[in-house]
Short mmCIF file of C-alpha atoms in Angstrom, two decimals:
data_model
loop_
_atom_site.label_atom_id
_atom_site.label_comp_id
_atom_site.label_asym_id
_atom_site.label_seq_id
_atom_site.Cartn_x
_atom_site.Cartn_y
_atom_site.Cartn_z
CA UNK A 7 -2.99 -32.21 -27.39
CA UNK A 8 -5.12 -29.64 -29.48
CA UNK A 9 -3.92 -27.48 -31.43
CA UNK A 10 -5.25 -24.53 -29.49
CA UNK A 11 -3.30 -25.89 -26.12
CA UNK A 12 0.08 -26.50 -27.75
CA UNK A 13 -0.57 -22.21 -28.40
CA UNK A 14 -1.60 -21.75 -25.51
CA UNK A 15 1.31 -23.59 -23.99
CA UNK A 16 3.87 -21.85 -26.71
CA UNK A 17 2.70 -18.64 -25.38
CA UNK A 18 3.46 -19.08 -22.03
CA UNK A 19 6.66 -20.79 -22.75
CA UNK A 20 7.78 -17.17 -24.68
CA UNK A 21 6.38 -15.38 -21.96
CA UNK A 22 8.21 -17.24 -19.51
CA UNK A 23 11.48 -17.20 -21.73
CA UNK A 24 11.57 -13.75 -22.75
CA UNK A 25 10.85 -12.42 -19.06
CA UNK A 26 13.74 -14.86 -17.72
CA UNK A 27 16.11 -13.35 -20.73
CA UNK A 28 15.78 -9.70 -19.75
CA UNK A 29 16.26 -11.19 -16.18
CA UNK A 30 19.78 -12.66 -17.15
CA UNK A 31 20.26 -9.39 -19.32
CA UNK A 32 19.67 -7.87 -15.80
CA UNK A 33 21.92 -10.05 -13.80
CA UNK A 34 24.69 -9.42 -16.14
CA UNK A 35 24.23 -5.59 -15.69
CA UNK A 36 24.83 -6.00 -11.65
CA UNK A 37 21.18 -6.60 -11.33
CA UNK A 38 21.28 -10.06 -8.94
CA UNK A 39 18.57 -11.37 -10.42
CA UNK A 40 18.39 -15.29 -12.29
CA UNK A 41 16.44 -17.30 -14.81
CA UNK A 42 15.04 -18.75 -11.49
CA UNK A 43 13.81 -16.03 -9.91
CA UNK A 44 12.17 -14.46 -13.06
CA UNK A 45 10.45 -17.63 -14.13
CA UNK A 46 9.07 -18.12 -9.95
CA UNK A 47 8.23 -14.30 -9.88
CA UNK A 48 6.03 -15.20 -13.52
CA UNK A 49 3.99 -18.26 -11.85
CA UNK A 50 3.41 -16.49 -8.60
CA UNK A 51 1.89 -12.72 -10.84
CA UNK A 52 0.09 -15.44 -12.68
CA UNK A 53 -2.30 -16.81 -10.02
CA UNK A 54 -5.73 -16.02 -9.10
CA UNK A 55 -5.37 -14.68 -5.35
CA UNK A 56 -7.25 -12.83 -2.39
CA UNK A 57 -7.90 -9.49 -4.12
CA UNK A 58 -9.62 -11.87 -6.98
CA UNK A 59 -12.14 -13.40 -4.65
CA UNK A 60 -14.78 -9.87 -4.57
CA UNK A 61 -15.61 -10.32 -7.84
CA UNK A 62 -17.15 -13.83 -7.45
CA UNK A 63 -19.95 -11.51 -6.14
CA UNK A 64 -20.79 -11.38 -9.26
CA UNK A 65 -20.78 -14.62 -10.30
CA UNK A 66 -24.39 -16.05 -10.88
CA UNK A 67 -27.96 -15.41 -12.37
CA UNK A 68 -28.84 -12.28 -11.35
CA UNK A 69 -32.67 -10.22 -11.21
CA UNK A 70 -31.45 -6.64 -12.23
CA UNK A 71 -33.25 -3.32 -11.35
CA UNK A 72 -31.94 -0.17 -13.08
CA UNK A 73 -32.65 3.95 -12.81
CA UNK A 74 -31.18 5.67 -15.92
CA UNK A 75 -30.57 9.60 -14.90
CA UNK A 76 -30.04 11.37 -18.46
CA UNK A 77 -28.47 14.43 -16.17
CA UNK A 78 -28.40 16.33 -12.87
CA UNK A 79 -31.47 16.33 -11.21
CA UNK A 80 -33.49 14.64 -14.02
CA UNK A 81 -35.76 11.94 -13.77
CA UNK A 82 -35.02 8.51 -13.30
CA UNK A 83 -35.71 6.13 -16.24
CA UNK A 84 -36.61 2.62 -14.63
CA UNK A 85 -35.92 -0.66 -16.69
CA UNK A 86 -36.05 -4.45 -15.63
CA UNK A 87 -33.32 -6.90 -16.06
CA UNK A 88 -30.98 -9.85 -15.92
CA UNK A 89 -27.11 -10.42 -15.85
CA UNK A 90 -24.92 -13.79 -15.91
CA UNK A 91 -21.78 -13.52 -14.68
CA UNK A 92 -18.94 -16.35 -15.18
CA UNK A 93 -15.39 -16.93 -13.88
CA UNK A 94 -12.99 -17.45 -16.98
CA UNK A 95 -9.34 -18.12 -17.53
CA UNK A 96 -9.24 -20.31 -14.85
CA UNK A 97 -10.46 -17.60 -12.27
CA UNK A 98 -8.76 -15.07 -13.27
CA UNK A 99 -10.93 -12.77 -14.68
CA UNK A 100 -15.13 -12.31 -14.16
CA UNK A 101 -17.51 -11.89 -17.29
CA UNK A 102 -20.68 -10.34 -17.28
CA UNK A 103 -23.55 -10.58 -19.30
CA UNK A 104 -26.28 -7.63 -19.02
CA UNK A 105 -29.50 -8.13 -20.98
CA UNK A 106 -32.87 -5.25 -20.39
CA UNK A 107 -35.11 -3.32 -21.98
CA UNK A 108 -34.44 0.84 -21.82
CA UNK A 109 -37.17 2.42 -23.32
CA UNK A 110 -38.69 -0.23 -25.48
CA UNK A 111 -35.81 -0.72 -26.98
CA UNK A 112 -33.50 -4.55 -26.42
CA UNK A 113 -30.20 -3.61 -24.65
CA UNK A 114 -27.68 -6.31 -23.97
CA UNK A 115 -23.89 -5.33 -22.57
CA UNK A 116 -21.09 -7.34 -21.34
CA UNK A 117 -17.95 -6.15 -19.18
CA UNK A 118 -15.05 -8.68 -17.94
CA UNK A 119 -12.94 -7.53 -14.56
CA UNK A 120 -9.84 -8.67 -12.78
CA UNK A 121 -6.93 -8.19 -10.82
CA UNK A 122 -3.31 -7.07 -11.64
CA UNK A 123 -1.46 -8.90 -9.56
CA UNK A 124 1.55 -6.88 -10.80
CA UNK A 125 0.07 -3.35 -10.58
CA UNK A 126 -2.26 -3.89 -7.86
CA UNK A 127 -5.28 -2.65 -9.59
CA UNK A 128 -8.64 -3.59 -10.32
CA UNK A 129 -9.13 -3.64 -14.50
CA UNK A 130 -12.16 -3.52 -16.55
CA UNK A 131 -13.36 -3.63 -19.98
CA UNK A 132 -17.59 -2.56 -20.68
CA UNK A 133 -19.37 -2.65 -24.23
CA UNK A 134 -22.92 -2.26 -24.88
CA UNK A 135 -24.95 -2.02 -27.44
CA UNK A 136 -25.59 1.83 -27.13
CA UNK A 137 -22.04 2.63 -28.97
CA UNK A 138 -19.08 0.92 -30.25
CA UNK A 139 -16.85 1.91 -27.49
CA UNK A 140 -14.70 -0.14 -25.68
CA UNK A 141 -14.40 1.26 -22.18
CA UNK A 142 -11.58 0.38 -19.90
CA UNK A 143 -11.62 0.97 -15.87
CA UNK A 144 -9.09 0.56 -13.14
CA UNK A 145 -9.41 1.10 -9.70
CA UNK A 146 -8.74 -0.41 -5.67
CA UNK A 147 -10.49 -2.18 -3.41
CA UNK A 148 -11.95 -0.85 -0.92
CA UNK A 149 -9.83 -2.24 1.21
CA UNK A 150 -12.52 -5.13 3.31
CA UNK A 151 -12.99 -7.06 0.03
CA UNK A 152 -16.40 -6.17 -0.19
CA UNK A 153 -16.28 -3.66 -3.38
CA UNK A 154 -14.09 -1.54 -5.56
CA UNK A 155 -14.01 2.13 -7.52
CA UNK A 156 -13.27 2.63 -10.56
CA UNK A 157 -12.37 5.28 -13.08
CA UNK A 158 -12.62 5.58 -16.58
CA UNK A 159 -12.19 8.19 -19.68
CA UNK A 160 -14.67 8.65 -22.16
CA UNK A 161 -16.65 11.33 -24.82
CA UNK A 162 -20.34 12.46 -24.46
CA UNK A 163 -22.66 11.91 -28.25
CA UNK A 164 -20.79 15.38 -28.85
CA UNK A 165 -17.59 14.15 -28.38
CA UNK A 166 -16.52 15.98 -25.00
CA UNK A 167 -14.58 14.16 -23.08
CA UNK A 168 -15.89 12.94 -19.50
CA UNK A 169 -14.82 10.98 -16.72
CA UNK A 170 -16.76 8.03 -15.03
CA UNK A 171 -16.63 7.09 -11.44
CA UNK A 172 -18.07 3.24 -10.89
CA UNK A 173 -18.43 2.11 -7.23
CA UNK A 174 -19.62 -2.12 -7.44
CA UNK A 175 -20.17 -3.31 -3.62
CA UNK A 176 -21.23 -6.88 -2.93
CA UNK A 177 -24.39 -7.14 -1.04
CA UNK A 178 -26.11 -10.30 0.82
CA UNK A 179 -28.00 -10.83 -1.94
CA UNK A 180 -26.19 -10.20 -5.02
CA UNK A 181 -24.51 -6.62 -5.69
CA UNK A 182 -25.19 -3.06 -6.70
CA UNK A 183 -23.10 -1.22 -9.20
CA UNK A 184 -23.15 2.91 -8.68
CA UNK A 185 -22.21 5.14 -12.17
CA UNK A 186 -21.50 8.98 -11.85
CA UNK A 187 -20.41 11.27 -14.26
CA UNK A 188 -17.76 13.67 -13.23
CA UNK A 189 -17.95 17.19 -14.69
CA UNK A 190 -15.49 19.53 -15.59
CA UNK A 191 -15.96 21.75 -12.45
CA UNK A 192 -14.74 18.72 -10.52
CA UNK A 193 -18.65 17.85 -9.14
CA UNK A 194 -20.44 15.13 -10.46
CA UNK A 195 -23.63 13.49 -10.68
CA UNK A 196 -25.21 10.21 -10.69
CA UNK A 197 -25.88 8.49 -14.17
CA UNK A 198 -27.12 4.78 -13.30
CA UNK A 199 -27.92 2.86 -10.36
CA UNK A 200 -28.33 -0.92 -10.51
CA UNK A 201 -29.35 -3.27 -8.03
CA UNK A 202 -28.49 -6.99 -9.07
CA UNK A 203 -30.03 -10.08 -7.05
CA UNK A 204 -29.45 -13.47 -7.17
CA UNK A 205 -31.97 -15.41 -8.05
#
């Protein structure tokens, strides 16, 4: 066994141990709960399930169009595309791998997405190589398994702080992803639209 599997494994042995020892902890306090139930409660929260299967839509070599709007009513700047997305950890999560030019200028970005099986949420992570943020989304389904919104906090190049609204919704032949800026007022206005399809 390599040495990175017998971590792996260690991990989820502690994971498994500690969450069935505050289970016992629990039991003893009146709680009615056991080792058992703790360590079947872990395996099931640990499975890829229905609520996982939208983001396949993603999965693939994708043609992307994009239109850039800078801010309300402006112009939209129009760049050309591609994006690879992957399952990983054993389809549980979907990573995606954005590549254009904006402007004349190379622009590559990459954002992985799940499931919480726990919380019931939708989770996301974006970077790009316009910053050196870190973004991180959650959000629901939509409820037909077709797309999902989510919401995320983050500061304008003058450091105000903003709040984005992503809408991704699969599509016969690929998916669109829908970014708008909320403003303080409680309006907002759409910042990016991108149409991805298969090729």
């Amino acid at each position: 066994m390599t040495n990175s599997r017998i971590t792996l494994w260690l991990a989820m042995a502690l994971l498994l141990i500690s969450g069935a020892a505050v289970a016992d902890h629990h039991e003893e306090a009146g709680g009615g709960n056991d080792m058992a139930q703790a360590m079947a409660s872990a395996m099931a929260l640990a499975q890829p399930g229905d609520c996982h299967k939208p983001l396949g839509a993603q999965v693939g070599q994708f043609n992307v169009k994009m239109k850039i709007y800078p801010g309300p009513g402006a112009p939209a700047i129009e760049a050309d595309g591609t994006s690879e997305g992957a399952w990983i950890l054993g389809g549980r999560f979907v990573e995606t791998n954005y590549s254009a030019t904006i402007m004349g200028q190379p622009f590559e970005g990459q954002g992985v997405e799940g499931f919480d099986n726990q919380t019931k949420e939708y989770t996301g992570t974006w970077r790009d190589t316009m910053g050196t943020y870190t973004l991180v989304f959650k959000g629901n389904c939509d409820g037909e398994n077709k797309g999902r919104t989510m919401l995320t906090n983050m500061k304008d190049p003058m450091g105000n702080d903003l709040q984005n609204r992503g809408v991704t919704t699969a599509t016969d032949t690929g998916y669109t992803y829908e970014s708008y800026i909320i403003t303080p007022d409680g309006g907002e206005f759409k910042n990016l639209e991108l149409v991805a399809t298969r090729k």
